[in-house]
Amino acid sequence: MLSFPVVIVSDCGGQAMTRMAARFASLSRNAICIQCEATSLVEAAGNIVDHLDALLLCNGAVVSNSAPRKDARHTNGSTIVYGKVGGTFVVATAGTLGLLKKVEPNFTARAIDVDAFMKQFVKTERTTFNFRGLEVIPYIVLELVSGKNLMPVSTPHDDFHLMEPCVWLVDSIEGKPTNLKLSILRDDADWFEPGKSVAVTFDLTANHELQCYERLTH
């Protein structure tokens, strides 16, 4: 049986992250879990895109449970949506998919009615799930991978949060910064020119002039 990689992008670390990995492993014996802690929605959005690129040549799943506890439309966390990029399923809280929609404009998603899904597929009458990354999302992935039709418990979703131009991660080697991961496409970076300096704002207060380099070796 071929392995099935599951990338877990979450604002939960430590034991909570380990519990999510254990749940995926318990539902699918061929699941290989990759744990990725993201401290913000922006970082989660970037990691989703990065890991979808890493899984480009195989079937798998990228899941994200990074969300504020209160949402304008739901009282129990933000909307959970699902879609697919190539052979990889995406199941995530809606606010983390703005960058994916920018990179993949044709990406479509459906919003899950969590209570209806859990009642129909998991056979539970519960209506409150405080840790949906453990109690809900793994079951959604299981049903998707099994080929189940989730349309009866979902609706089309087209409300993707816009990703503003920003640095979502500062890469480093041996503690030294090497490059910035940005939320913009290459075509957006018409200002890039080796040797040129550009202004970057950190923490909304401090402005810094950073020089552009062609390659890391420079």
Short mmCIF file of C-alpha atoms in Angstrom, two decimals:
data_model
loop_
_atom_site.label_atom_id
_atom_site.label_comp_id
_atom_site.label_asym_id
_atom_site.label_seq_id
_atom_site.Cartn_x
_atom_site.Cartn_y
_atom_site.Cartn_z
CA MET A 1 0.00 0.00 0.00
CA LEU A 2 1.42 3.36 -1.02
CA SER A 3 2.08 5.93 1.69
CA PHE A 4 -0.22 8.95 1.91
CA PRO A 5 1.50 12.14 3.13
CA VAL A 6 -0.59 14.44 5.32
CA VAL A 7 0.86 17.88 6.06
CA ILE A 8 -0.65 19.40 9.21
CA VAL A 9 -0.33 23.20 9.27
CA SER A 10 -1.57 24.50 12.60
CA ASP A 11 -1.13 27.21 15.20
CA CYS A 12 -1.08 24.37 17.75
CA GLY A 13 2.26 22.90 18.72
CA GLY A 14 3.54 20.38 21.23
CA GLN A 15 1.15 17.72 22.47
CA ALA A 16 -1.79 19.17 20.51
CA MET A 17 0.10 18.78 17.23
CA THR A 18 1.15 15.24 18.17
CA ARG A 19 -2.46 14.32 18.95
CA MET A 20 -3.58 15.48 15.50
CA ALA A 21 -0.85 13.40 13.86
CA ALA A 22 -1.90 10.39 15.91
CA ARG A 23 -5.53 10.81 14.84
CA PHE A 24 -4.61 10.82 11.15
CA ALA A 25 -2.39 7.78 11.68
CA SER A 26 -5.19 5.94 13.46
CA LEU A 27 -7.67 6.60 10.64
CA SER A 28 -5.31 5.59 7.84
CA ARG A 29 -2.48 3.13 8.33
CA ASN A 30 -0.59 4.47 5.33
CA ALA A 31 -0.70 8.11 6.51
CA ILE A 32 2.68 9.78 6.96
CA CYS A 33 2.21 12.99 8.95
CA ILE A 34 4.39 16.07 8.50
CA GLN A 35 3.89 18.60 11.27
CA CYS A 36 4.22 22.31 10.48
CA GLU A 37 3.56 24.90 13.19
CA ALA A 38 2.46 28.31 11.87
CA THR A 39 2.15 31.20 14.30
CA SER A 40 -0.24 33.32 12.21
CA LEU A 41 -2.80 33.08 9.43
CA VAL A 42 -0.29 34.63 7.01
CA GLU A 43 2.37 32.06 7.87
CA ALA A 44 -0.20 29.26 7.60
CA ALA A 45 -1.23 30.53 4.14
CA GLY A 46 2.37 30.50 2.96
CA ASN A 47 3.06 27.04 4.31
CA ILE A 48 -0.05 25.63 2.61
CA VAL A 49 1.22 26.83 -0.77
CA ASP A 50 4.78 25.66 -0.06
CA HIS A 51 3.67 22.16 0.92
CA LEU A 52 1.27 21.82 -1.98
CA ASP A 53 4.27 22.47 -4.19
CA ALA A 54 6.24 19.80 -2.32
CA LEU A 55 3.43 17.25 -2.86
CA LEU A 56 3.04 18.14 -6.53
CA LEU A 57 4.10 14.70 -7.81
CA CYS A 58 2.01 12.54 -5.49
CA ASN A 59 -1.42 12.17 -3.88
CA GLY A 60 -1.76 13.48 -0.37
CA ALA A 61 -3.45 16.06 1.83
CA VAL A 62 -2.61 19.45 3.28
CA VAL A 63 -4.74 20.45 6.25
CA SER A 64 -4.80 23.64 8.26
CA ASN A 65 -6.37 24.36 11.61
CA SER A 66 -5.22 27.95 12.03
CA ALA A 67 -8.17 30.15 12.87
CA PRO A 68 -9.52 32.69 15.34
CA ARG A 69 -12.12 31.33 17.74
CA LYS A 70 -14.82 33.76 16.61
CA ASP A 71 -16.01 34.20 13.04
CA ALA A 72 -18.57 36.58 11.56
CA ARG A 73 -20.71 33.72 10.26
CA HIS A 74 -20.15 30.93 12.77
CA THR A 75 -19.84 30.85 16.54
CA ASN A 76 -17.59 27.79 16.70
CA GLY A 77 -14.48 28.92 14.87
CA SER A 78 -13.98 29.82 11.22
CA THR A 79 -15.49 28.01 8.27
CA ILE A 80 -13.81 24.75 7.24
CA VAL A 81 -13.56 24.32 3.48
CA TYR A 82 -12.16 21.66 1.19
CA GLY A 83 -10.86 21.48 -2.37
CA LYS A 84 -8.15 19.82 -4.43
CA VAL A 85 -4.94 20.89 -6.16
CA GLY A 86 -3.72 18.22 -8.54
CA GLY A 87 -3.83 14.97 -6.59
CA THR A 88 -3.68 16.68 -3.20
CA PHE A 89 -6.71 17.39 -1.04
CA VAL A 90 -6.84 20.69 0.86
CA VAL A 91 -8.96 20.89 4.03
CA ALA A 92 -8.50 24.14 5.90
CA THR A 93 -10.02 26.99 7.82
CA ALA A 94 -11.08 29.47 5.16
CA GLY A 95 -8.90 32.39 6.26
CA THR A 96 -5.71 30.53 5.38
CA LEU A 97 -6.40 30.10 1.64
CA GLY A 98 -5.96 33.62 0.29
CA LEU A 99 -2.45 32.98 -1.02
CA LEU A 100 -3.46 29.66 -2.57
CA LYS A 101 -6.28 31.37 -4.44
CA LYS A 102 -3.80 33.97 -5.69
CA VAL A 103 -1.34 31.32 -6.89
CA GLU A 104 -4.07 29.02 -8.24
CA PRO A 105 -6.90 31.31 -9.47
CA ASN A 106 -8.92 28.29 -10.64
CA PHE A 107 -8.92 26.70 -7.18
CA THR A 108 -12.47 26.03 -6.01
CA ALA A 109 -13.68 25.09 -2.56
CA ARG A 110 -16.77 24.02 -0.71
CA ALA A 111 -17.68 24.97 2.86
CA ILE A 112 -18.51 22.09 5.21
CA ASP A 113 -21.59 22.10 7.44
CA VAL A 114 -19.66 20.56 10.32
CA ASP A 115 -22.67 19.43 12.36
CA ALA A 116 -24.32 17.80 9.35
CA PHE A 117 -21.05 16.15 8.30
CA MET A 118 -20.34 14.72 11.74
CA LYS A 119 -23.90 13.44 12.09
CA GLN A 120 -23.98 11.76 8.67
CA PHE A 121 -20.44 10.42 8.34
CA VAL A 122 -19.10 10.04 11.89
CA LYS A 123 -22.47 9.10 13.39
CA THR A 124 -22.37 11.50 16.31
CA GLU A 125 -25.05 13.85 17.60
CA ARG A 126 -22.50 16.26 19.07
CA THR A 127 -22.76 19.85 17.86
CA THR A 128 -19.76 21.45 19.59
CA PHE A 129 -16.18 20.64 18.61
CA ASN A 130 -13.59 22.76 20.38
CA PHE A 131 -10.57 21.08 18.75
CA ARG A 132 -11.67 20.65 15.15
CA GLY A 133 -8.16 19.87 13.95
CA LEU A 134 -8.43 16.68 15.98
CA GLU A 135 -12.16 15.98 16.09
CA VAL A 136 -13.37 17.02 12.62
CA ILE A 137 -10.72 17.65 9.93
CA PRO A 138 -9.14 14.15 10.01
CA TYR A 139 -12.56 12.62 9.36
CA ILE A 140 -13.18 14.98 6.42
CA VAL A 141 -9.86 13.90 4.88
CA LEU A 142 -10.71 10.23 5.45
CA GLU A 143 -14.04 10.54 3.62
CA LEU A 144 -12.50 12.51 0.75
CA VAL A 145 -9.73 9.97 0.29
CA SER A 146 -12.33 7.19 0.39
CA GLY A 147 -14.12 8.86 -2.52
CA LYS A 148 -17.21 9.89 -0.57
CA ASN A 149 -19.45 12.62 -1.96
CA LEU A 150 -19.54 15.49 0.55
CA MET A 151 -21.69 17.79 -1.57
CA PRO A 152 -24.87 17.06 0.47
CA VAL A 153 -23.17 18.50 3.58
CA SER A 154 -21.32 21.38 1.88
CA THR A 155 -21.94 24.51 -0.17
CA PRO A 156 -19.80 26.42 -2.72
CA HIS A 157 -17.33 28.78 -1.05
CA ASP A 158 -15.85 31.80 -2.82
CA ASP A 159 -14.99 34.14 0.07
CA PHE A 160 -11.19 34.06 0.04
CA HIS A 161 -9.30 36.55 2.18
CA LEU A 162 -7.02 38.81 0.15
CA MET A 163 -3.32 38.40 0.87
CA GLU A 164 -1.60 41.74 1.15
CA PRO A 165 2.01 42.02 -0.07
CA CYS A 166 4.09 40.88 2.86
CA VAL A 167 6.94 38.73 4.11
CA TRP A 168 5.40 35.57 5.53
CA LEU A 169 8.67 33.92 6.53
CA VAL A 170 12.33 34.86 6.93
CA ASP A 171 14.39 31.84 5.90
CA SER A 172 17.69 31.23 7.63
CA ILE A 173 20.69 28.91 7.61
CA GLU A 174 22.57 28.43 10.87
CA GLY A 175 20.63 31.33 12.35
CA LYS A 176 21.56 33.77 9.60
CA PRO A 177 18.80 35.22 7.37
CA THR A 178 19.11 34.04 3.76
CA ASN A 179 15.95 35.10 1.94
CA LEU A 180 12.44 36.39 2.44
CA LYS A 181 9.36 34.39 1.47
CA LEU A 182 6.81 36.79 0.03
CA SER A 183 3.07 36.69 -0.58
CA ILE A 184 3.48 38.12 -4.08
CA LEU A 185 3.95 36.44 -7.45
CA ARG A 186 7.08 36.87 -9.55
CA ASP A 187 5.13 39.06 -11.97
CA ASP A 188 4.27 41.41 -9.09
CA ALA A 189 7.94 42.03 -8.30
CA ASP A 190 8.65 44.46 -11.12
CA TRP A 191 10.73 46.44 -8.62
CA PHE A 192 13.25 43.60 -8.23
CA GLU A 193 16.70 44.43 -9.54
CA PRO A 194 19.97 42.92 -8.26
CA GLY A 195 21.81 45.48 -6.19
CA LYS A 196 18.75 47.68 -5.75
CA SER A 197 17.46 48.46 -2.26
CA VAL A 198 13.78 48.30 -1.37
CA ALA A 199 11.91 49.48 1.72
CA VAL A 200 10.39 46.86 4.00
CA THR A 201 8.29 47.66 7.07
CA PHE A 202 8.56 45.42 10.14
CA ASP A 203 5.92 45.41 12.89
CA LEU A 204 4.14 48.30 11.13
CA THR A 205 6.62 50.76 12.62
CA ALA A 206 10.24 50.22 11.60
CA ASN A 207 11.27 50.75 7.98
CA HIS A 208 14.37 49.01 6.65
CA GLU A 209 16.22 49.20 3.35
CA LEU A 210 17.03 45.70 2.13
CA GLN A 211 19.21 44.93 -0.87
CA CYS A 212 18.09 42.60 -3.67
CA TYR A 213 20.34 39.67 -4.57
CA GLU A 214 20.08 37.35 -7.57
CA ARG A 215 21.10 34.17 -5.69
CA LEU A 216 21.95 33.02 -2.19
CA THR A 217 25.61 32.71 -3.19
CA HIS A 218 25.66 36.47 -3.68
#
